């Protein structure tokens, strides 16, 4: 796991959550800025997943491997699921869907890092 990638992805996720909240407050639908934010976040998450898989392939193992892998797969899928759900939501609440997904990603990333570091990975 890469702490700089976690920090960068968290910053993007928080910015995306603010953007989602702002669009909800202004009664706006999601737009290209939301999509771009999700794509950027997803790129960072995929990079983090690659780093984790390479480390796992290199022999490093967190003590709670199943939990770590479940978080890793979920955190990569969550922004995509949030964006797909938001795009089917024709009201202003689509921004809230994107924002909640982004906040969940931010929390899950730090939990992933915790699982990795506490076990000496």
PDB file of C-alpha atoms in Angstrom:
ATOM      1  CA  UNK A   1       0.000   0.000   0.000  1.00  0.00           C
ATOM      2  CA  UNK A   2       1.192   3.480  -0.852  1.00  0.00           C
ATOM      3  CA  UNK A   3       0.460   6.217   1.667  1.00  0.00           C
ATOM      4  CA  UNK A   4       0.939   9.013  -0.919  1.00  0.00           C
ATOM      5  CA  UNK A   5      -1.661   7.337  -3.163  1.00  0.00           C
ATOM      6  CA  UNK A   6      -4.044   7.050  -0.207  1.00  0.00           C
ATOM      7  CA  UNK A   7      -3.593  10.759   0.565  1.00  0.00           C
ATOM      8  CA  UNK A   8      -4.077  11.758  -3.085  1.00  0.00           C
ATOM      9  CA  UNK A   9      -7.161   9.566  -3.507  1.00  0.00           C
ATOM     10  CA  UNK A  10      -8.599  10.886  -0.242  1.00  0.00           C
ATOM     11  CA  UNK A  11      -8.138  14.472  -1.417  1.00  0.00           C
ATOM     12  CA  UNK A  12      -9.901  13.710  -4.704  1.00  0.00           C
ATOM     13  CA  UNK A  13     -12.667  11.822  -2.881  1.00  0.00           C
ATOM     14  CA  UNK A  14     -13.287  14.700  -0.449  1.00  0.00           C
ATOM     15  CA  UNK A  15     -13.315  17.222  -3.318  1.00  0.00           C
ATOM     16  CA  UNK A  16     -15.781  15.000  -5.175  1.00  0.00           C
ATOM     17  CA  UNK A  17     -17.965  14.750  -2.075  1.00  0.00           C
ATOM     18  CA  UNK A  18     -17.978  18.548  -1.745  1.00  0.00           C
ATOM     19  CA  UNK A  19     -18.858  18.879  -5.434  1.00  0.00           C
ATOM     20  CA  UNK A  20     -21.691  16.382  -5.013  1.00  0.00           C
ATOM     21  CA  UNK A  21     -23.004  18.208  -1.953  1.00  0.00           C
ATOM     22  CA  UNK A  22     -22.771  21.546  -3.724  1.00  0.00           C
ATOM     23  CA  UNK A  23     -24.678  20.300  -6.754  1.00  0.00           C
ATOM     24  CA  UNK A  24     -27.375  18.918  -4.452  1.00  0.00           C
ATOM     25  CA  UNK A  25     -27.597  22.196  -2.527  1.00  0.00           C
ATOM     26  CA  UNK A  26     -27.859  24.147  -5.786  1.00  0.00           C
ATOM     27  CA  UNK A  27     -30.484  21.701  -7.085  1.00  0.00           C
ATOM     28  CA  UNK A  28     -28.328  20.715 -10.067  1.00  0.00           C
ATOM     29  CA  UNK A  29     -27.847  17.393 -11.771  1.00  0.00           C
ATOM     30  CA  UNK A  30     -24.403  15.870 -12.050  1.00  0.00           C
ATOM     31  CA  UNK A  31     -22.271  16.892 -14.985  1.00  0.00           C
ATOM     32  CA  UNK A  32     -18.897  16.391 -16.590  1.00  0.00           C
ATOM     33  CA  UNK A  33     -17.055  17.668 -13.508  1.00  0.00           C
ATOM     34  CA  UNK A  34     -18.548  14.834 -11.456  1.00  0.00           C
ATOM     35  CA  UNK A  35     -17.681  12.269 -14.106  1.00  0.00           C
ATOM     36  CA  UNK A  36     -14.141  13.609 -14.414  1.00  0.00           C
ATOM     37  CA  UNK A  37     -13.736  13.454 -10.634  1.00  0.00           C
ATOM     38  CA  UNK A  38     -14.909   9.857 -10.525  1.00  0.00           C
ATOM     39  CA  UNK A  39     -12.576   8.908 -13.391  1.00  0.00           C
ATOM     40  CA  UNK A  40      -9.611  10.539 -11.613  1.00  0.00           C
ATOM     41  CA  UNK A  41     -10.536   8.850  -8.336  1.00  0.00           C
ATOM     42  CA  UNK A  42     -10.903   5.506 -10.083  1.00  0.00           C
ATOM     43  CA  UNK A  43      -7.475   5.874 -11.715  1.00  0.00           C
ATOM     44  CA  UNK A  44      -5.889   6.481  -8.316  1.00  0.00           C
ATOM     45  CA  UNK A  45      -7.738   3.522  -6.827  1.00  0.00           C
ATOM     46  CA  UNK A  46      -6.673   1.189  -9.632  1.00  0.00           C
ATOM     47  CA  UNK A  47      -3.068   2.347  -9.177  1.00  0.00           C
ATOM     48  CA  UNK A  48      -3.367   1.610  -5.450  1.00  0.00           C
ATOM     49  CA  UNK A  49      -4.818  -1.819  -6.187  1.00  0.00           C
ATOM     50  CA  UNK A  50      -1.927  -2.590  -8.534  1.00  0.00           C
ATOM     51  CA  UNK A  51       0.566  -1.561  -5.845  1.00  0.00           C
ATOM     52  CA  UNK A  52      -1.199  -3.794  -3.319  1.00  0.00           C
ATOM     53  CA  UNK A  53      -1.399  -6.782  -5.672  1.00  0.00           C
ATOM     54  CA  UNK A  54       2.296  -6.449  -6.563  1.00  0.00           C
ATOM     55  CA  UNK A  55       3.171  -6.373  -2.858  1.00  0.00           C
ATOM     56  CA  UNK A  56       0.976  -9.406  -2.219  1.00  0.00           C
ATOM     57  CA  UNK A  57       2.602 -11.224  -5.132  1.00  0.00           C
ATOM     58  CA  UNK A  58       5.972 -10.321  -3.633  1.00  0.00           C
ATOM     59  CA  UNK A  59       5.115 -12.223  -0.475  1.00  0.00           C
ATOM     60  CA  UNK A  60       3.815  -9.499   1.804  1.00  0.00           C
ATOM     61  CA  UNK A  61       0.622 -10.501   3.593  1.00  0.00           C
ATOM     62  CA  UNK A  62      -1.591  -8.645   6.039  1.00  0.00           C
ATOM     63  CA  UNK A  63      -2.803 -10.824   8.911  1.00  0.00           C
ATOM     64  CA  UNK A  64      -6.419 -10.289   7.871  1.00  0.00           C
ATOM     65  CA  UNK A  65      -5.935 -11.099   4.187  1.00  0.00           C
ATOM     66  CA  UNK A  66      -9.605 -11.844   3.421  1.00  0.00           C
ATOM     67  CA  UNK A  67     -10.741  -8.555   4.980  1.00  0.00           C
ATOM     68  CA  UNK A  68      -8.007  -6.664   3.142  1.00  0.00           C
ATOM     69  CA  UNK A  69      -8.951  -8.175  -0.215  1.00  0.00           C
ATOM     70  CA  UNK A  70     -12.662  -7.495   0.376  1.00  0.00           C
ATOM     71  CA  UNK A  71     -11.916  -3.836   1.106  1.00  0.00           C
ATOM     72  CA  UNK A  72      -9.569  -3.596  -1.877  1.00  0.00           C
ATOM     73  CA  UNK A  73     -12.127  -4.933  -4.349  1.00  0.00           C
ATOM     74  CA  UNK A  74     -14.963  -2.904  -2.817  1.00  0.00           C
ATOM     75  CA  UNK A  75     -13.073   0.385  -2.804  1.00  0.00           C
ATOM     76  CA  UNK A  76     -12.280   0.002  -6.510  1.00  0.00           C
ATOM     77  CA  UNK A  77     -15.893  -0.808  -7.428  1.00  0.00           C
ATOM     78  CA  UNK A  78     -17.647   1.780  -5.235  1.00  0.00           C
ATOM     79  CA  UNK A  79     -17.002   4.954  -7.310  1.00  0.00           C
ATOM     80  CA  UNK A  80     -18.148   3.217 -10.494  1.00  0.00           C
ATOM     81  CA  UNK A  81     -21.295   1.950  -8.780  1.00  0.00           C
ATOM     82  CA  UNK A  82     -21.962   5.408  -7.349  1.00  0.00           C
ATOM     83  CA  UNK A  83     -21.575   7.082 -10.737  1.00  0.00           C
ATOM     84  CA  UNK A  84     -23.788   4.535 -12.484  1.00  0.00           C
ATOM     85  CA  UNK A  85     -26.478   4.974  -9.829  1.00  0.00           C
ATOM     86  CA  UNK A  86     -26.184   8.759  -9.975  1.00  0.00           C
ATOM     87  CA  UNK A  87     -26.534   8.784 -13.763  1.00  0.00           C
ATOM     88  CA  UNK A  88     -29.829   6.897 -13.488  1.00  0.00           C
ATOM     89  CA  UNK A  89     -31.092   9.401 -10.903  1.00  0.00           C
ATOM     90  CA  UNK A  90     -32.707  12.252 -12.892  1.00  0.00           C
ATOM     91  CA  UNK A  91     -33.049  14.569  -9.893  1.00  0.00           C
ATOM     92  CA  UNK A  92     -30.681  16.778  -7.948  1.00  0.00           C
ATOM     93  CA  UNK A  93     -30.015  13.896  -5.539  1.00  0.00           C
ATOM     94  CA  UNK A  94     -27.544  12.363  -7.984  1.00  0.00           C
ATOM     95  CA  UNK A  95     -24.860  14.615  -6.502  1.00  0.00           C
ATOM     96  CA  UNK A  96     -25.572  13.208  -3.072  1.00  0.00           C
ATOM     97  CA  UNK A  97     -25.127   9.665  -4.391  1.00  0.00           C
ATOM     98  CA  UNK A  98     -21.724  10.570  -5.835  1.00  0.00           C
ATOM     99  CA  UNK A  99     -20.754  12.410  -2.650  1.00  0.00           C
ATOM    100  CA  UNK A 100     -21.677   9.569  -0.332  1.00  0.00           C
ATOM    101  CA  UNK A 101     -19.803   7.067  -2.502  1.00  0.00           C
ATOM    102  CA  UNK A 102     -16.745   9.347  -2.470  1.00  0.00           C
ATOM    103  CA  UNK A 103     -16.835   9.739   1.313  1.00  0.00           C
ATOM    104  CA  UNK A 104     -17.169   5.989   1.734  1.00  0.00           C
ATOM    105  CA  UNK A 105     -14.094   5.535  -0.479  1.00  0.00           C
ATOM    106  CA  UNK A 106     -12.096   7.970   1.651  1.00  0.00           C
ATOM    107  CA  UNK A 107     -12.932   6.066   4.834  1.00  0.00           C
ATOM    108  CA  UNK A 108     -12.302   2.669   3.244  1.00  0.00           C
ATOM    109  CA  UNK A 109      -8.886   3.746   1.960  1.00  0.00           C
ATOM    110  CA  UNK A 110      -7.671   4.623   5.440  1.00  0.00           C
ATOM    111  CA  UNK A 111      -9.051   1.346   6.777  1.00  0.00           C
ATOM    112  CA  UNK A 112      -7.139  -0.485   4.031  1.00  0.00           C
ATOM    113  CA  UNK A 113      -3.952   1.329   4.982  1.00  0.00           C
ATOM    114  CA  UNK A 114      -4.569   0.484   8.618  1.00  0.00           C
ATOM    115  CA  UNK A 115      -5.067  -3.194   7.814  1.00  0.00           C
ATOM    116  CA  UNK A 116      -1.843  -3.176   5.823  1.00  0.00           C
ATOM    117  CA  UNK A 117       0.363  -1.253   8.273  1.00  0.00           C
ATOM    118  CA  UNK A 118      -0.820  -2.704  11.571  1.00  0.00           C
ATOM    119  CA  UNK A 119       0.061  -6.172  10.384  1.00  0.00           C
ATOM    120  CA  UNK A 120       3.539  -5.121   9.310  1.00  0.00           C
ATOM    121  CA  UNK A 121       2.895  -5.343   5.551  1.00  0.00           C
TER     122      UNK A 121
END
